[in-house]
CSV table of C-alpha atoms in Angstrom, one decimal:
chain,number,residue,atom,x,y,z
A,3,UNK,CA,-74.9,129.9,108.3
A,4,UNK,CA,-72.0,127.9,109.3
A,5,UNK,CA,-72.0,124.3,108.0
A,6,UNK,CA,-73.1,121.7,111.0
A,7,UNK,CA,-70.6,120.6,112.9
A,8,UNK,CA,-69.8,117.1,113.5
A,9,UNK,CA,-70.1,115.0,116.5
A,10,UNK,CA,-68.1,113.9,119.2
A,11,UNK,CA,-68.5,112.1,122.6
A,12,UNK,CA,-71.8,112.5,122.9
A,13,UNK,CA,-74.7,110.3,124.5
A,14,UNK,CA,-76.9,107.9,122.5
A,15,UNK,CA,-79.8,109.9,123.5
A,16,UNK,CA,-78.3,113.1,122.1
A,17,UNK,CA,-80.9,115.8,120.5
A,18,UNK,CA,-79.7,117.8,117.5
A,19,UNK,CA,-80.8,121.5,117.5
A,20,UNK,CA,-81.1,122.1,113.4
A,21,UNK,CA,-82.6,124.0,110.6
A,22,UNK,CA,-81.3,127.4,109.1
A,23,UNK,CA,-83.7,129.2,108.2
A,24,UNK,CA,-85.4,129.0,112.0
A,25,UNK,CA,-87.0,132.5,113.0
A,26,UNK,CA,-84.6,134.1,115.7
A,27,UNK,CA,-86.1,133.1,119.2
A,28,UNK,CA,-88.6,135.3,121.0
A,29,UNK,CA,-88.4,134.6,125.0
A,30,UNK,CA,-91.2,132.3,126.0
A,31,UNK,CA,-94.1,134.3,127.1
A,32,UNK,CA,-95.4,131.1,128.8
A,33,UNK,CA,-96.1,129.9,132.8
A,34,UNK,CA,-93.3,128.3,134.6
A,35,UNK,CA,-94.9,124.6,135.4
A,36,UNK,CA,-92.6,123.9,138.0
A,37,UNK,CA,-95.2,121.4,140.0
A,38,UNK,CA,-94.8,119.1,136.8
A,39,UNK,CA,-91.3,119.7,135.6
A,40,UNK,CA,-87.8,119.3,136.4
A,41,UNK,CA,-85.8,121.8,137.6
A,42,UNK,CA,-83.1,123.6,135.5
A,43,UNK,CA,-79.3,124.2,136.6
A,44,UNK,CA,-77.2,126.7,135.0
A,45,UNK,CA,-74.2,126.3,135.9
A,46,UNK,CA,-71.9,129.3,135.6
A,47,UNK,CA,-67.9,130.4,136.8
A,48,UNK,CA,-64.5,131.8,136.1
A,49,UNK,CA,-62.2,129.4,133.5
A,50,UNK,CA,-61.0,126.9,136.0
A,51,UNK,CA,-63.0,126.9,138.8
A,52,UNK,CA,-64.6,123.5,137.7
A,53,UNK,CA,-67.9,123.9,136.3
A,54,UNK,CA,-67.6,120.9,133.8
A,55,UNK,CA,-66.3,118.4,136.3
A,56,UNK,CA,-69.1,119.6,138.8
A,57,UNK,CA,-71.9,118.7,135.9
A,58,UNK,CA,-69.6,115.7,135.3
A,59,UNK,CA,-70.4,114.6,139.3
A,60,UNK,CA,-73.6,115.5,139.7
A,61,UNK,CA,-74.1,113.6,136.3
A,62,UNK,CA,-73.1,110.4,138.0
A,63,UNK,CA,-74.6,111.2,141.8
A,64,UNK,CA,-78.0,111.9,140.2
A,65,UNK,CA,-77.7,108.5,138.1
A,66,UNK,CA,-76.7,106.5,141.3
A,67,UNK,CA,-79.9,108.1,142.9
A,68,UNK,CA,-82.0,107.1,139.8
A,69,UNK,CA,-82.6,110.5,139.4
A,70,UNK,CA,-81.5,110.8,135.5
A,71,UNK,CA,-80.1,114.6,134.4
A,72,UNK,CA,-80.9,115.8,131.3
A,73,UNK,CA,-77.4,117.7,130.0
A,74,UNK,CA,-76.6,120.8,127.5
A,75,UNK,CA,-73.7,121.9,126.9
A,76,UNK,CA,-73.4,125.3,125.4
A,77,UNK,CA,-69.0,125.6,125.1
A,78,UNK,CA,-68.3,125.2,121.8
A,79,UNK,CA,-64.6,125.5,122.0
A,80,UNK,CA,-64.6,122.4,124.0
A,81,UNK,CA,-62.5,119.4,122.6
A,82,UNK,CA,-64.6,116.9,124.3
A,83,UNK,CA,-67.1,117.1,126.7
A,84,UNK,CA,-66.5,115.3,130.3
A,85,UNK,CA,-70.4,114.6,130.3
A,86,UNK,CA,-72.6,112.9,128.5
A,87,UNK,CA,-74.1,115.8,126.6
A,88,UNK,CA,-77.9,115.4,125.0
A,89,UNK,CA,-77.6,119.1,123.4
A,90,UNK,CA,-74.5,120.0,122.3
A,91,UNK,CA,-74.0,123.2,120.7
A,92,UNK,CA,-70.9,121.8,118.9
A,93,UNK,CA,-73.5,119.7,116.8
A,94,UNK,CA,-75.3,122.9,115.7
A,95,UNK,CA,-72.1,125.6,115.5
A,96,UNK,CA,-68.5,124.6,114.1
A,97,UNK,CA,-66.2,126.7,116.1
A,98,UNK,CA,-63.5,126.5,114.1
A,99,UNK,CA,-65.6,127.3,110.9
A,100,UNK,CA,-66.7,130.5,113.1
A,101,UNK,CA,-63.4,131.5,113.6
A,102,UNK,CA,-62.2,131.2,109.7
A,103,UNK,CA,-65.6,133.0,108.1
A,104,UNK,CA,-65.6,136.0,110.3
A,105,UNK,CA,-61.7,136.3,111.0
A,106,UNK,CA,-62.5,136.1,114.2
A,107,UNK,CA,-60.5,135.3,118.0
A,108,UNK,CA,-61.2,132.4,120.1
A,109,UNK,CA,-62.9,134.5,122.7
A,110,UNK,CA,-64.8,135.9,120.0
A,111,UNK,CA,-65.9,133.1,117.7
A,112,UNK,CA,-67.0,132.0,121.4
A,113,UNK,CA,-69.6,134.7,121.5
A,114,UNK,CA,-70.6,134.9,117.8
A,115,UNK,CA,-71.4,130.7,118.0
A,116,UNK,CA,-73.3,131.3,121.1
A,117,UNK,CA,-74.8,134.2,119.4
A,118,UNK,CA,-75.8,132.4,116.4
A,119,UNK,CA,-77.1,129.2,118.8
A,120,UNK,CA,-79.7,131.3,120.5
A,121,UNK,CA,-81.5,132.2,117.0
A,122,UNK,CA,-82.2,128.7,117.0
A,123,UNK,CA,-82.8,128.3,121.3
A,124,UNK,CA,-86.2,127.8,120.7
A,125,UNK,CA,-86.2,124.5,119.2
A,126,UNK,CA,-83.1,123.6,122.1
A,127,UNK,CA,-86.2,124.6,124.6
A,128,UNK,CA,-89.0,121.7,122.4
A,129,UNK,CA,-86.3,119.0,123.8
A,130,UNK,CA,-86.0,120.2,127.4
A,131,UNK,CA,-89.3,120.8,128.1
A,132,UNK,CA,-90.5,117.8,126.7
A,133,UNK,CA,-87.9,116.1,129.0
A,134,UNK,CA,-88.0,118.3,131.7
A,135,UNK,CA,-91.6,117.2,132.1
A,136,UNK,CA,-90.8,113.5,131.7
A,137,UNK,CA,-88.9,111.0,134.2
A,138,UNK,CA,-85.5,113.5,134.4
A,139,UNK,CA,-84.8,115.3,137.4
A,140,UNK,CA,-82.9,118.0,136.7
A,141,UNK,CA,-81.9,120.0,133.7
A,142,UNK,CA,-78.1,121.1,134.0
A,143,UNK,CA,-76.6,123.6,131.9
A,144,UNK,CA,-72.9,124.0,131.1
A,145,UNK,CA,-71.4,127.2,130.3
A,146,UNK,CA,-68.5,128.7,128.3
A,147,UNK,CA,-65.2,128.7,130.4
A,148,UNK,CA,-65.1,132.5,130.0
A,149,UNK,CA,-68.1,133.5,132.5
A,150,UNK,CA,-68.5,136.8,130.6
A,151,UNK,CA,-69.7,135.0,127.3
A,152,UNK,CA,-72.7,133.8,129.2
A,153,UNK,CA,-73.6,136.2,131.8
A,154,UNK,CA,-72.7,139.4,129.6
A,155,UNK,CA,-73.8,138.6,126.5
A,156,UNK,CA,-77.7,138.9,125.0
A,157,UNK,CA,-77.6,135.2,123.9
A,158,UNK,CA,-76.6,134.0,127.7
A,159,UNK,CA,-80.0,136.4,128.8
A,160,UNK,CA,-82.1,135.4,125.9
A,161,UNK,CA,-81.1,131.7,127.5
A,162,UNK,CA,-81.8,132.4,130.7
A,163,UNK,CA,-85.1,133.9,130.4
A,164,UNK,CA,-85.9,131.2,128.0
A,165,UNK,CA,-85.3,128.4,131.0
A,166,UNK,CA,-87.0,130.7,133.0
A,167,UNK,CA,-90.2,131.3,131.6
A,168,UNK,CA,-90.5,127.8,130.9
A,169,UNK,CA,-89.1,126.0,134.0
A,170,UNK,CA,-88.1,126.3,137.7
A,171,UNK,CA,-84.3,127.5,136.9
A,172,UNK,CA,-81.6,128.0,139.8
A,173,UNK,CA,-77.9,129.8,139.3
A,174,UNK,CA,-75.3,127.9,140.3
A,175,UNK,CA,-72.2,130.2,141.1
A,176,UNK,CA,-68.6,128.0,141.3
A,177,UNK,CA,-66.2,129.5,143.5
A,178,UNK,CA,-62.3,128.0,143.0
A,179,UNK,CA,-62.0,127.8,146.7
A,180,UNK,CA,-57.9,127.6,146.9
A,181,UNK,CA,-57.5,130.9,144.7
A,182,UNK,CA,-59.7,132.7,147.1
A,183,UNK,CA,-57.8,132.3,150.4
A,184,UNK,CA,-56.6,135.6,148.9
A,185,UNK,CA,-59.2,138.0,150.6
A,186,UNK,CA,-58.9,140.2,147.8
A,187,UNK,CA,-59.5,137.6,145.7
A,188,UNK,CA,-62.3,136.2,147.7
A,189,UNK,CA,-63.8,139.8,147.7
A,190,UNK,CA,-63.7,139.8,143.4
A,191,UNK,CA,-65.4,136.7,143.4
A,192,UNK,CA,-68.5,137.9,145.7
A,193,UNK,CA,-68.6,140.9,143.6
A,194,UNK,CA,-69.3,139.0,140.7
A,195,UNK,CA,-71.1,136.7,142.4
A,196,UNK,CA,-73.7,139.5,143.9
A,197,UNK,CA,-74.0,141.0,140.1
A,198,UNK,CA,-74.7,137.4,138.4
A,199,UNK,CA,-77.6,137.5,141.1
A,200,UNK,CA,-79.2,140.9,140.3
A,201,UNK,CA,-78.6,140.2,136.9
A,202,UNK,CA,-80.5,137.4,136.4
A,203,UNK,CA,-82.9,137.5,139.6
A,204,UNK,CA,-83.0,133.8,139.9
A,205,UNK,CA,-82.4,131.9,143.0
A,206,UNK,CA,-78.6,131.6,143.3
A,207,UNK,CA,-76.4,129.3,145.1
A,208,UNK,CA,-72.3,129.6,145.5
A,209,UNK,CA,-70.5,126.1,145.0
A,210,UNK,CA,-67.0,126.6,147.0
A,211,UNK,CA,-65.3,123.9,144.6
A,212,UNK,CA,-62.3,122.1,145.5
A,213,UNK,CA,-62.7,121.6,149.0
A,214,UNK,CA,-60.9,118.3,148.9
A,215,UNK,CA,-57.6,120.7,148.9
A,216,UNK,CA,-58.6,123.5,150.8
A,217,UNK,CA,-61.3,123.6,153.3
A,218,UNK,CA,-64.2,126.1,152.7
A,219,UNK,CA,-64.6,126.8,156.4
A,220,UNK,CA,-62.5,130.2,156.2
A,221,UNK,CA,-65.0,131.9,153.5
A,222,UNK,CA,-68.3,130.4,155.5
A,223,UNK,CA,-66.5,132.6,158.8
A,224,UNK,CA,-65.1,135.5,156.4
A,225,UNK,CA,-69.3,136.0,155.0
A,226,UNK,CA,-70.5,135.1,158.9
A,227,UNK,CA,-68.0,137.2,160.6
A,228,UNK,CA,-66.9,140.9,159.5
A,229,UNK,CA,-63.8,141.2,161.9
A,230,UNK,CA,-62.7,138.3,160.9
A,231,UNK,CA,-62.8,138.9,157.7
A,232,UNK,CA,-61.3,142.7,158.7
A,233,UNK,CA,-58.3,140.9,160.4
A,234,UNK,CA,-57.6,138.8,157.2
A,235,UNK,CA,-57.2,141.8,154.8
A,236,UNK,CA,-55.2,144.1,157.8
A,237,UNK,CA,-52.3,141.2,156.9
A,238,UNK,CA,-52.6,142.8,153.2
A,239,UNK,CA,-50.7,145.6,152.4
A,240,UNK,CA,-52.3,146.2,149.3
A,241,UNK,CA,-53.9,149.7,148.7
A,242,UNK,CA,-57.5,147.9,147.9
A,243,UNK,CA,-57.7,146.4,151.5
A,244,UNK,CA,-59.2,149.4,152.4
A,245,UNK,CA,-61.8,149.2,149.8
A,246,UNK,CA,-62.2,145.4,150.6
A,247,UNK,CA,-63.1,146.3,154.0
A,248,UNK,CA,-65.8,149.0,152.8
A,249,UNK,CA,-67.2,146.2,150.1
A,250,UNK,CA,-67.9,143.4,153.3
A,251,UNK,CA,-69.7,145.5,154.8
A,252,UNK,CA,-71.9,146.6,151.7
A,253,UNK,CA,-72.0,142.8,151.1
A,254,UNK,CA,-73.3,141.9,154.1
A,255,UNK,CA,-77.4,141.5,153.0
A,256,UNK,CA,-76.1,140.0,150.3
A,257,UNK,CA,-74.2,137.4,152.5
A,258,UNK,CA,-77.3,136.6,155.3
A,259,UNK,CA,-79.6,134.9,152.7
A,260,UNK,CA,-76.8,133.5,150.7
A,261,UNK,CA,-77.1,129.5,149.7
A,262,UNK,CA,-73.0,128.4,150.2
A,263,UNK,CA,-72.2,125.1,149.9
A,264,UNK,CA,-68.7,123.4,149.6
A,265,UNK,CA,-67.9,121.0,147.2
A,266,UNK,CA,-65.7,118.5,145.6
A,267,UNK,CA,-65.7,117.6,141.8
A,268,UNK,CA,-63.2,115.5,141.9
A,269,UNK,CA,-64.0,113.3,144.9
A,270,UNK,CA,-68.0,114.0,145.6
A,271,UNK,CA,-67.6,115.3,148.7
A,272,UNK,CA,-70.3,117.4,149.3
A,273,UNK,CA,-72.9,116.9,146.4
A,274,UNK,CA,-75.6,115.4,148.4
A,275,UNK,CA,-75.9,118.8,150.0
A,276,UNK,CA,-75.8,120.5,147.2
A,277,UNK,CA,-78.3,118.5,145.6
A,278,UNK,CA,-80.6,118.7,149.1
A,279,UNK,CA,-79.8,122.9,148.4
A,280,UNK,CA,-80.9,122.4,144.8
A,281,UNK,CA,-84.5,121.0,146.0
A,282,UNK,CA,-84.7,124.2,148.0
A,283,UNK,CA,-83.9,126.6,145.4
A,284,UNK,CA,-86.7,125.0,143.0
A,285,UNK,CA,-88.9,125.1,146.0
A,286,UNK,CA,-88.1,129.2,146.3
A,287,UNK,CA,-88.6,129.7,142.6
A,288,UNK,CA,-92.3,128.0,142.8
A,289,UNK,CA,-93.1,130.4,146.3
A,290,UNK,CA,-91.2,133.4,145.2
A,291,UNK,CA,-89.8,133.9,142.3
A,292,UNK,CA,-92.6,132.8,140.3
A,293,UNK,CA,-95.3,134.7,141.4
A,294,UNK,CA,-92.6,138.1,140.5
A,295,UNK,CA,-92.3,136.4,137.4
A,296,UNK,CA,-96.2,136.5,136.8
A,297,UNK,CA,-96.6,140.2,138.0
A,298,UNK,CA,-93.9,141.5,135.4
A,299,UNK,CA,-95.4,139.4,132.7
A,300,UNK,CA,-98.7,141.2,133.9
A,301,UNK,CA,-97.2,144.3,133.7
A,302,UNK,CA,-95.5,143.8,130.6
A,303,UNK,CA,-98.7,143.1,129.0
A,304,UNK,CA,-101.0,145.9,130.1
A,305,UNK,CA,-98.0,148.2,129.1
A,306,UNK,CA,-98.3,146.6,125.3
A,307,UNK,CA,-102.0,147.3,125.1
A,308,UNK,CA,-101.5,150.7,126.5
A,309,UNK,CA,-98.7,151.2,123.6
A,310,UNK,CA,-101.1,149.8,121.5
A,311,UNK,CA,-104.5,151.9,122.4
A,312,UNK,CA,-102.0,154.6,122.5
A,313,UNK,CA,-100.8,154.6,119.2
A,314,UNK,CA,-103.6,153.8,117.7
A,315,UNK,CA,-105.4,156.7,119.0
A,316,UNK,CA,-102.4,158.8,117.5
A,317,UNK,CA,-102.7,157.1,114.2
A,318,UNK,CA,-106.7,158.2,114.6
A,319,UNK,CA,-105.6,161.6,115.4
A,320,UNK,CA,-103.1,161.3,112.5
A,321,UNK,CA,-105.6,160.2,110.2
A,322,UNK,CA,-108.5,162.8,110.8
A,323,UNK,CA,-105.9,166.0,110.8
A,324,UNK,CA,-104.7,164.8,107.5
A,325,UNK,CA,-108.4,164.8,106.3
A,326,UNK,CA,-108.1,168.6,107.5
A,327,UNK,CA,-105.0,168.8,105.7
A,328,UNK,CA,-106.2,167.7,102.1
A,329,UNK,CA,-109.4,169.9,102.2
A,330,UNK,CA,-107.4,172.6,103.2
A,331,UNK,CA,-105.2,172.2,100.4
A,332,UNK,CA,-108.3,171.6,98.0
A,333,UNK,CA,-109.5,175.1,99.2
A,334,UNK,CA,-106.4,176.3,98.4
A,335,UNK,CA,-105.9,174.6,94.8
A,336,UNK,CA,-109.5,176.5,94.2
A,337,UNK,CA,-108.6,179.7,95.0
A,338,UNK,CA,-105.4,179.6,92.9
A,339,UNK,CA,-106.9,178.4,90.2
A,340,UNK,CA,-109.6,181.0,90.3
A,341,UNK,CA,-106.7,183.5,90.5
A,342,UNK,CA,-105.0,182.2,87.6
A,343,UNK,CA,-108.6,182.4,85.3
A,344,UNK,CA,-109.0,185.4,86.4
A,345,UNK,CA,-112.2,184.9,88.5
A,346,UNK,CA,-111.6,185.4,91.8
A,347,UNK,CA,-109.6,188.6,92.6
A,348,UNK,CA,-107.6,189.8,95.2
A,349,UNK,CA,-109.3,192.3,98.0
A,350,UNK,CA,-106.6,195.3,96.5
A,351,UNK,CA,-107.8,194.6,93.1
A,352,UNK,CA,-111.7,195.4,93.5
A,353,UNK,CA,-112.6,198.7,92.2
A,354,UNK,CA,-114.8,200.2,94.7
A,355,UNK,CA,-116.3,203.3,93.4
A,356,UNK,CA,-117.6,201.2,89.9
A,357,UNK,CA,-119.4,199.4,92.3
A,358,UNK,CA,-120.7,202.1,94.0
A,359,UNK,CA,-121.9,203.4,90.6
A,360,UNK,CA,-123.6,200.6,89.5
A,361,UNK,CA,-125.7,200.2,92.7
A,362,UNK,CA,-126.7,204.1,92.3
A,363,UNK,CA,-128.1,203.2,88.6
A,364,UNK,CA,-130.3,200.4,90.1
A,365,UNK,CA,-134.0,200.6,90.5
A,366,UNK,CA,-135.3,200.7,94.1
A,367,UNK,CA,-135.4,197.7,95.9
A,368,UNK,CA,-133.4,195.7,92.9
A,369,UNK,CA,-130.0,195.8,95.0
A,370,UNK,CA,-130.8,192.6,96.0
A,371,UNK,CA,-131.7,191.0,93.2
């Protein structure tokens, strides 16, 4: 296992996830307790779109409330972290260390550290739940910049359904609201927006970041208002408008129960209502999500005892028709070894009219004698 990494910028009240020789983590199999606990944010986006800075702000919003956050941060190609940080994976996992033992790329010592940081996840989940169940209000987890890392990867679901089963957990998607006046643009991001959702079937909210340069107004209408949205892409004379047009339309469930709230990172524009939005989502997870939760977990476990009744009445089955087996081939050891001393003879060996002869020499009624 790569050697620990050392610290950086990190708060005074900073847990350290440790031990190498931890078993790998098993999902939680326990009840959401989200009328005690705090809820969890996972905060997730493409490189750029300003997931770090939004954690950084809601940080400081939530301590001006007195409302404390309790912070993870799972990049751990990050040089320092904008945020005070009370898990920090770079304490665990050396990056660079990750890169130089398995001759490895950025992108992919990215994966392999979040890889390796989910083996030890479970003792990550002691600290937030013994928080989460404290005085902090919310939970808020940072992601890698690449959004694939997370969201692709087993380590980012073995996460995710780790905060789930345990605690009220929301998805926080963060749109880079200038880069999608672009309809196309804007269309690729709801695209991954609407798979992140039916990925992780958690309540999801869209964060239009940025707003204090471009307005989010246009993708509010362009999610509200198909023609408008139609009229947008007619001024592209790309050969994917056409598609675009198709996708909107597909898109539009997806849009009429859609959370969207615009944002600002940079000057707080914004976060109360986000934060009001987050209360909801937490509210939906106890109502909605929940109760799912509790069915598949139902589910899953009458399907393990049927496995198991099931296989052990095959290994029954298994058992007796080997019984069969070995007397069979006891029977059969007998009869060659007869053969072989010579007293047990084959049908075609038996020589008929000897018989015969000998019964005709008998006394009456000493045939069966």
């Amino acid at each position: 296992m790569p050697a620990m990494a050392t610290g950086g910028n990190h708060s005074e009240d900073m847990e350290t996830v440790t031990g190498t020789n931890d078993p790998p983590l098993q999902p939680s199999t326990g009840t959401a307790k989200p009328a005690d606990s705090a809820g969890v944010v996972i905060i997730l986006g493409m490189a750029g779109s300003g997931k770090t800075t939004l954690v950084r702000r809601l940080t400081e919003e939530l301590r001006r409330l007195q409302r404390p956050s309790y912070n993870v941060n799972l990049d751990p190609a990050v040089k320092e972290v904008a945020f005070p940080a009370n898990i920090d994976i770079r304490d665990t996992i050396d990056y660079k260390q990750i890169m130089q033992q398995y001759r490895l790329g950025p992108n992919g010592a990215i994966v392999t550290s979040l890889n390796l940081f989910a083996t030890r996840f479970h003792q990550a989940m002691d600290f937030i739940d013994k928080r989460a169940n404290s005085a902090t209000s919310l939970v808020i987890v940072d992601t890698p910049g690449q959004i694939e890392v997370f969201t692709w990867s087993t380590s980012g679901s073995i996460i995710a359904e780790s905060l789930a089963s345990s605690q009220p957990t929301v998805i926080i998607y963060v749109m880079d609201t200038p880069r999608s006046t672009n309809p196309i643009t804007f269309m690729s991001n709801m695209l991954y927006a609407c798979s992140i959702l039916y990925k992780f079937r958690l309540p999801f909210i869209i964060a239009l970041n940025k707003i204090d340069v471009v307005d989010h107004g246009f993708a509010v209408d362009w999610m509200k208002d198909f023609e408008l949205f139609d009229e947008a892409v007619s001024a592209e004379s790309s050969y994917s408008s056409s598609l675009c047009r198709s996708l909107s339309l597909t898109l539009s469930e997806f849009y009429e129960n859609l959370r969207c709230v615009g944002v600002s990172s940079t000057t707080g524009a914004g976060i109360d209502e986000l934060l009001k939005v987050i209360d909801e989502a937490v509210v939906e997870y106890t109502t909605e999500y929940l109760p799912e939760f509790e069915r598949l977990k139902r589910e899953g476990e009458e399907r393990r005892k049927k496995m198991h009744s099931d296989r052990f009445a095959r290994d029954r089955g298994d058992v007796g028709g080997l019984e069969t087996g070995v007397g069979g081939l006891r029977l059969a050891a007998g009869l060659e070894i007869g053969r072989a001393g010579g007293d047990v003879e084959e049908e075609g060996d038996i020589d008929w009219e000897f018989e015969d002869d000998m019964r005709e020499g008998w006394p009456a009624g000493t045939e069966g004698e």
